[in-house]
């Protein structure tokens, strides 16, 4: 299986110092290397491809990991390195199981993977890791470690440092100079080194010459024991509405037995075309077929408010659910998680608009709560 691997010691830190927060001791960190650009090298055709053992050997020889103030770090490299575009719920489950297996041996975890589905992994893990009391930092790079001008080294080192010296009890993404809540994050660029942002939530920490933790935004430590929930229901689909969309396509979806929920990316605050009664009828038919219909906005920032306009109110009246200010990644993985727990349609409908892992801001409570 993916997680069958021998743990390799990378480095052992010395005295606590450097950028560690006051009173913080550098702890132990497990680096879980799943795949991605960071550990790729060029083949004979000049194309990037996974290189088994390369990144592990680089990390074992990296002097910064042995510098004073850095946490002790071990690495597991998966037997099959996975391109992030190939990742799915089974890969998220492998990561979650490795964290569960070693949870009490380490103070924090760093997951290295490709950037294309990094926000999906971070969102999924935030729900799968129940009552998480330690940092899980997901990171990667836009440029391979093998390139001299790569962003890989900095992203990795800062992620390891934060995972081993902070006590942020949640899944995060660190990239470039920001620590973001994982289930609030999105990839926004295929070229910029600052490739991730959090549209509706401020960063949990920012990095310059020092690390500035914004502690008022951090989640509270859990009060119950840590556990994993590995079952994710795949019966979720997202449809982006475009002008002139053929409403009959929704009628096709209602006959798919495995489909549990349809996420519809609407305009603005959750508006649908007022002159297309057939669209409302098609969505109502989906709901009558026991499919949950969730409305999110095509706008990257802001909040879905189905009652703001008459065209949105029609959706609320037939039983569509607001995605609040959640990202598409958060809505989809949250639905998958909730249905994976065996909850009914009615139970999922109720819990979708509850804040489970800091993934949403309830309307009227202000941003960044």
Coordinates of C-alpha atoms in Angstrom, one line a residue:
X1 CA 0.0 0.0 0.0
X2 CA 1.0 3.6 -0.3
X3 CA 1.8 3.9 3.4
X4 CA 4.0 0.8 3.7
X5 CA 7.4 2.4 4.0
X6 CA 10.4 2.5 6.3
X7 CA 10.8 5.7 8.3
X8 CA 14.1 7.4 7.5
X9 CA 15.8 9.8 9.9
X10 CA 16.6 13.1 8.2
X11 CA 18.1 15.2 10.9
X12 CA 18.2 15.8 14.6
X13 CA 18.0 19.3 15.8
X14 CA 20.3 20.8 18.5
X15 CA 19.5 23.5 21.1
X16 CA 16.3 25.4 20.8
X17 CA 16.8 28.9 19.4
X18 CA 16.4 30.8 16.2
X19 CA 12.8 31.8 15.4
X20 CA 11.1 29.6 17.9
X21 CA 8.3 31.3 19.8
X22 CA 8.9 32.3 23.4
X23 CA 8.7 29.2 25.6
X24 CA 8.5 26.9 22.6
X25 CA 10.7 23.9 22.2
X26 CA 11.6 22.4 18.9
X27 CA 9.7 19.1 18.7
X28 CA 9.6 16.1 16.4
X29 CA 8.0 16.3 13.0
X30 CA 7.1 13.6 10.5
X31 CA 7.4 14.6 6.8
X32 CA 5.1 12.6 4.6
X33 CA 6.2 12.7 1.0
X34 CA 3.3 11.8 -1.3
X35 CA 4.7 13.2 -4.6
X36 CA 4.6 16.4 -6.6
X37 CA 6.9 18.9 -8.2
X38 CA 9.2 19.3 -5.2
X39 CA 10.9 15.9 -5.6
X40 CA 10.8 15.7 -9.4
X41 CA 13.8 15.6 -11.7
X42 CA 14.1 15.9 -15.5
X43 CA 14.1 12.8 -17.7
X44 CA 16.1 12.4 -20.9
X45 CA 13.4 14.4 -22.8
X46 CA 13.6 17.3 -20.4
X47 CA 10.2 16.5 -18.9
X48 CA 9.6 16.5 -15.1
X49 CA 8.8 13.2 -13.5
X50 CA 8.9 11.7 -10.0
X51 CA 12.3 10.5 -8.9
X52 CA 12.2 7.7 -6.3
X53 CA 14.5 8.4 -3.3
X54 CA 15.7 11.8 -4.6
X55 CA 14.0 14.1 -2.2
X56 CA 14.7 11.9 0.8
X57 CA 18.4 11.9 0.0
X58 CA 18.4 15.7 -0.4
X59 CA 16.6 16.2 2.9
X60 CA 19.1 13.8 4.7
X61 CA 21.9 16.0 3.5
X62 CA 20.2 19.4 4.1
X63 CA 22.2 21.3 6.7
X64 CA 19.4 23.6 7.6
X65 CA 17.4 20.7 9.1
X66 CA 20.3 20.1 11.5
X67 CA 20.6 23.8 12.5
X68 CA 19.9 24.9 16.1
X69 CA 16.2 25.6 16.7
X70 CA 15.0 23.3 14.0
X71 CA 12.8 20.3 15.0
X72 CA 13.9 16.7 14.7
X73 CA 12.5 15.4 11.5
X74 CA 11.8 12.0 10.0
X75 CA 10.5 11.4 6.5
X76 CA 8.4 8.7 4.9
X77 CA 8.4 8.5 1.2
X78 CA 5.5 6.6 -0.4
X79 CA 6.4 3.6 -2.5
X80 CA 4.4 5.0 -5.4
X81 CA 4.8 8.8 -5.7
X82 CA 1.6 10.3 -6.9
X83 CA 1.0 13.2 -9.2
X84 CA -1.5 15.5 -7.4
X85 CA -3.9 15.4 -10.4
X86 CA -4.2 11.6 -9.8
X87 CA -5.0 12.0 -6.1
X88 CA -8.4 11.0 -4.7
X89 CA -10.0 10.0 -1.4
X90 CA -7.9 6.8 -1.2
X91 CA -4.7 8.9 -1.1
X92 CA -6.2 11.2 1.5
X93 CA -7.1 8.2 3.6
X94 CA -3.5 6.9 3.3
X95 CA -2.2 10.2 4.6
X96 CA -4.7 10.2 7.4
X97 CA -3.8 6.7 8.4
X98 CA -0.1 7.5 8.6
X99 CA -0.9 10.5 10.8
X100 CA -3.1 8.3 13.0
X101 CA -0.4 5.6 13.2
X102 CA 2.3 8.0 14.4
X103 CA 0.1 10.6 16.0
X104 CA 1.6 10.2 19.5
X105 CA 5.2 9.9 18.3
X106 CA 5.4 13.4 16.7
X107 CA 4.5 17.0 17.6
X108 CA 3.5 17.9 14.1
X109 CA 3.3 16.7 10.5
X110 CA 4.3 18.0 7.1
X111 CA 2.6 16.6 4.0
X112 CA 4.5 17.2 0.7
X113 CA 2.5 16.9 -2.5
X114 CA 1.8 18.6 -5.8
X115 CA 0.1 21.9 -5.9
X116 CA -2.8 21.2 -8.3
X117 CA -5.0 19.5 -5.7
X118 CA -3.3 20.7 -2.6
X119 CA -6.3 22.7 -1.4
X120 CA -8.5 19.6 -1.9
X121 CA -6.2 17.5 0.2
X122 CA -6.0 20.1 2.9
X123 CA -9.8 20.5 3.0
X124 CA -10.4 16.8 3.0
X125 CA -7.9 16.2 5.8
X126 CA -9.4 18.9 7.9
X127 CA -12.6 16.8 8.1
X128 CA -11.0 13.4 8.2
X129 CA -8.7 14.2 11.1
X130 CA -11.3 14.6 13.9
X131 CA -10.3 16.4 17.1
X132 CA -6.9 17.2 15.7
X133 CA -4.6 18.7 18.4
X134 CA -1.4 19.2 16.4
X135 CA -0.3 21.1 13.3
X136 CA -0.6 19.3 10.0
X137 CA 1.1 21.5 7.3
X138 CA 0.5 20.7 3.6
X139 CA 3.1 22.2 1.3
X140 CA 4.9 21.7 -2.0
X141 CA 6.6 23.9 -4.6
X142 CA 6.2 25.4 -8.0
X143 CA 9.7 24.6 -9.0
X144 CA 11.5 21.3 -8.3
X145 CA 14.1 21.1 -5.5
X146 CA 16.6 20.1 -8.1
X147 CA 16.5 23.6 -9.6
X148 CA 18.9 26.1 -8.0
X149 CA 16.2 28.9 -8.0
X150 CA 13.5 26.6 -6.5
X151 CA 11.0 27.7 -3.9
X152 CA 11.0 24.2 -2.5
X153 CA 13.7 24.5 0.2
X154 CA 12.1 27.6 1.8
X155 CA 8.5 26.2 1.8
X156 CA 9.7 22.9 3.3
X157 CA 11.9 24.4 6.0
X158 CA 9.4 26.9 7.2
X159 CA 6.7 24.2 7.2
X160 CA 8.8 21.9 9.3
X161 CA 9.7 24.7 11.7
X162 CA 6.0 25.7 12.2
X163 CA 4.9 22.0 12.5
X164 CA 7.5 21.4 15.2
X165 CA 7.4 24.6 17.2
X166 CA 3.8 25.9 17.1
X167 CA 0.7 24.4 18.6
X168 CA -1.9 25.3 15.9
X169 CA -4.4 22.4 16.1
X170 CA -5.5 22.2 12.5
X171 CA -4.7 21.4 8.9
X172 CA -2.9 24.3 7.1
X173 CA -1.3 25.1 3.9
X174 CA 2.0 26.9 4.0
X175 CA 3.2 28.5 0.8
X176 CA 5.6 31.4 0.0
X177 CA 5.0 33.6 3.0
X178 CA 1.6 32.7 4.4
X179 CA 0.2 30.0 6.6
X180 CA -3.4 29.5 5.6
X181 CA -6.3 27.5 7.0
X182 CA -6.4 24.4 4.8
X183 CA -10.1 24.4 4.2
X184 CA -10.2 28.1 3.3
X185 CA -7.4 27.9 0.7
X186 CA -7.4 27.9 -3.1
X187 CA -4.7 27.7 -5.7
X188 CA -4.9 30.8 -7.8
X189 CA -1.8 30.7 -10.1
X190 CA 0.0 28.2 -12.3
X191 CA 3.1 30.4 -12.5
X192 CA 3.5 32.7 -9.4
X193 CA 5.4 31.4 -6.4
X194 CA 2.7 33.0 -4.2
X195 CA 0.3 30.5 -5.7
X196 CA -2.3 30.1 -2.9
X197 CA -4.6 32.4 -1.1
X198 CA -7.5 32.3 1.4
X199 CA -10.4 34.3 -0.1
X200 CA -12.6 34.7 2.9
X201 CA -10.2 34.3 5.8
X202 CA -7.0 36.0 6.9
X203 CA -3.8 34.0 7.1
X204 CA -3.1 32.2 10.4
X205 CA 0.5 33.4 10.2
X206 CA 2.7 35.5 7.9
X207 CA 6.4 35.1 7.4
X208 CA 9.0 37.8 6.8
X209 CA 12.2 38.1 8.8
X210 CA 10.2 36.5 11.6
X211 CA 7.0 34.5 11.9
X212 CA 4.0 36.5 13.0
X213 CA 1.3 34.2 14.3
X214 CA -2.2 35.6 14.3
X215 CA -3.4 33.7 17.3
X216 CA -6.9 35.2 17.5
X217 CA -7.7 33.3 14.3
X218 CA -6.4 29.9 15.4
X219 CA -8.9 27.2 16.4
X220 CA -9.2 26.1 20.0
X221 CA -7.6 22.8 21.0
X222 CA -9.9 19.8 20.9
X223 CA -11.6 18.5 24.1
X224 CA -12.0 15.0 22.8
X225 CA -9.6 12.3 21.7
X226 CA -8.1 12.3 18.2
X227 CA -9.6 9.9 15.7
X228 CA -9.8 9.5 11.9
X229 CA -12.8 9.3 9.7
X230 CA -11.6 7.7 6.5
X231 CA -14.9 7.0 4.6
X232 CA -15.5 9.7 2.0
X233 CA -18.5 9.3 -0.3
X234 CA -17.6 9.9 -4.0
X235 CA -21.2 10.8 -5.0
X236 CA -20.6 14.6 -5.3
X237 CA -20.5 16.6 -8.5
X238 CA -20.0 20.4 -9.2
X239 CA -21.7 22.2 -12.1
X240 CA -20.7 25.7 -13.1
X241 CA -23.6 27.7 -14.5
X242 CA -23.1 29.6 -17.7
X243 CA -25.5 31.8 -19.6
X244 CA -27.7 29.7 -21.8
X245 CA -27.0 26.5 -19.9
X246 CA -29.2 23.6 -21.0
X247 CA -31.3 22.9 -18.0
X248 CA -32.1 19.4 -19.2
X249 CA -28.7 18.2 -18.1
X250 CA -29.8 18.4 -14.5
X251 CA -32.6 15.9 -15.3
X252 CA -29.9 13.4 -16.3
X253 CA -28.2 13.8 -13.0
X254 CA -31.3 12.9 -11.0
X255 CA -31.3 9.4 -12.4
X256 CA -27.7 8.6 -11.2
X257 CA -28.2 6.3 -8.2
X258 CA -24.8 7.0 -6.6
X259 CA -25.1 10.8 -6.7
X260 CA -25.8 12.3 -3.3
X261 CA -25.2 16.0 -3.9
X262 CA -24.9 18.6 -6.7
X263 CA -22.9 21.8 -6.1
X264 CA -24.1 24.5 -8.4
X265 CA -21.8 27.5 -9.0
X266 CA -24.2 30.4 -9.4
X267 CA -23.7 34.1 -10.1
X268 CA -23.0 36.7 -7.4
X269 CA -24.6 36.0 -4.1
X270 CA -26.3 32.8 -5.4
X271 CA -28.5 34.1 -8.2
X272 CA -30.1 32.1 -11.0
X273 CA -31.6 33.4 -14.2
X274 CA -35.1 34.7 -13.3
X275 CA -36.4 34.1 -16.8
X276 CA -35.5 30.4 -16.8
X277 CA -38.3 28.7 -14.9
X278 CA -37.0 25.4 -16.4
X279 CA -33.8 25.7 -14.3
X280 CA -35.7 26.0 -11.1
X281 CA -37.9 23.1 -12.1
X282 CA -34.9 21.0 -12.9
X283 CA -33.2 21.7 -9.6
X284 CA -36.5 21.0 -7.8
X285 CA -36.6 17.7 -9.6
X286 CA -33.1 16.9 -8.3
X287 CA -34.2 17.7 -4.7
X288 CA -37.3 15.6 -5.1
X289 CA -35.1 12.7 -6.2
X290 CA -33.3 13.0 -2.8
X291 CA -30.2 14.8 -4.2
X292 CA -28.9 17.7 -2.1
X293 CA -28.4 20.9 -4.1
X294 CA -25.9 23.3 -2.7
X295 CA -25.4 26.8 -4.1
X296 CA -21.9 28.4 -4.1
X297 CA -20.8 31.6 -5.8
X298 CA -18.6 31.9 -8.9
X299 CA -17.1 34.9 -7.1
X300 CA -13.9 33.9 -5.2
X301 CA -14.7 36.2 -2.2
X302 CA -18.0 37.0 -0.5
X303 CA -20.9 35.1 0.9
X304 CA -23.8 33.3 -0.7
X305 CA -27.1 34.8 0.4
X306 CA -30.0 33.2 -1.3
X307 CA -32.5 35.7 0.1
X308 CA -30.6 38.8 -1.1
X309 CA -32.4 38.9 -4.5
X310 CA -35.7 37.5 -5.7
X311 CA -33.9 35.2 -8.2
X312 CA -32.0 33.6 -5.3
X313 CA -34.9 33.4 -3.0
X314 CA -36.6 31.0 -5.5
X315 CA -33.8 28.6 -5.0
X316 CA -34.1 28.7 -1.2
X317 CA -37.9 28.2 -1.5
X318 CA -37.4 24.9 -3.4
X319 CA -34.9 23.6 -0.9
X320 CA -31.4 24.6 -2.2
X321 CA -28.8 25.0 0.5
X322 CA -26.4 28.0 0.8
X323 CA -22.7 27.2 0.7
X324 CA -22.2 30.2 2.8
X325 CA -18.6 31.6 2.2
X326 CA -17.0 28.1 1.8
X327 CA -14.7 27.4 -1.1
X328 CA -15.8 24.8 -3.6
X329 CA -13.1 22.5 -2.2
X330 CA -14.4 22.8 1.3
X331 CA -18.1 22.3 0.3
X332 CA -17.3 19.2 -1.8
X333 CA -15.0 17.5 0.7
X334 CA -17.4 18.4 3.6
X335 CA -20.3 16.8 1.7
X336 CA -18.2 13.7 1.0
X337 CA -17.2 13.5 4.6
X338 CA -20.7 13.9 6.0
X339 CA -22.3 11.4 3.6
X340 CA -19.3 9.1 4.2
X341 CA -20.4 9.0 7.9
X342 CA -23.7 7.5 6.8
X343 CA -25.8 10.5 7.6
X344 CA -29.1 11.1 5.9
X345 CA -29.9 13.8 3.4
X346 CA -31.7 15.8 6.1
X347 CA -28.8 15.4 8.5
X348 CA -26.2 16.5 6.0
X349 CA -28.4 19.5 5.0
X350 CA -28.4 20.6 8.6
X351 CA -24.7 20.0 9.3
X352 CA -23.5 21.6 6.0
X353 CA -24.1 25.1 7.3
X354 CA -22.6 24.4 10.7
X355 CA -19.0 25.4 11.2
X356 CA -17.2 22.1 11.9
X357 CA -13.5 22.9 11.2
X358 CA -13.4 26.7 10.7
X359 CA -14.4 26.3 7.1
X360 CA -17.2 28.9 7.0
X361 CA -18.3 32.2 8.5
X362 CA -22.0 32.4 9.3
X363 CA -23.6 35.4 7.7
X364 CA -23.9 38.3 10.1
X365 CA -21.0 37.3 12.3
X366 CA -18.4 39.2 10.3
X367 CA -15.4 37.9 8.3
X368 CA -12.6 35.9 9.8
X369 CA -14.6 34.6 12.8

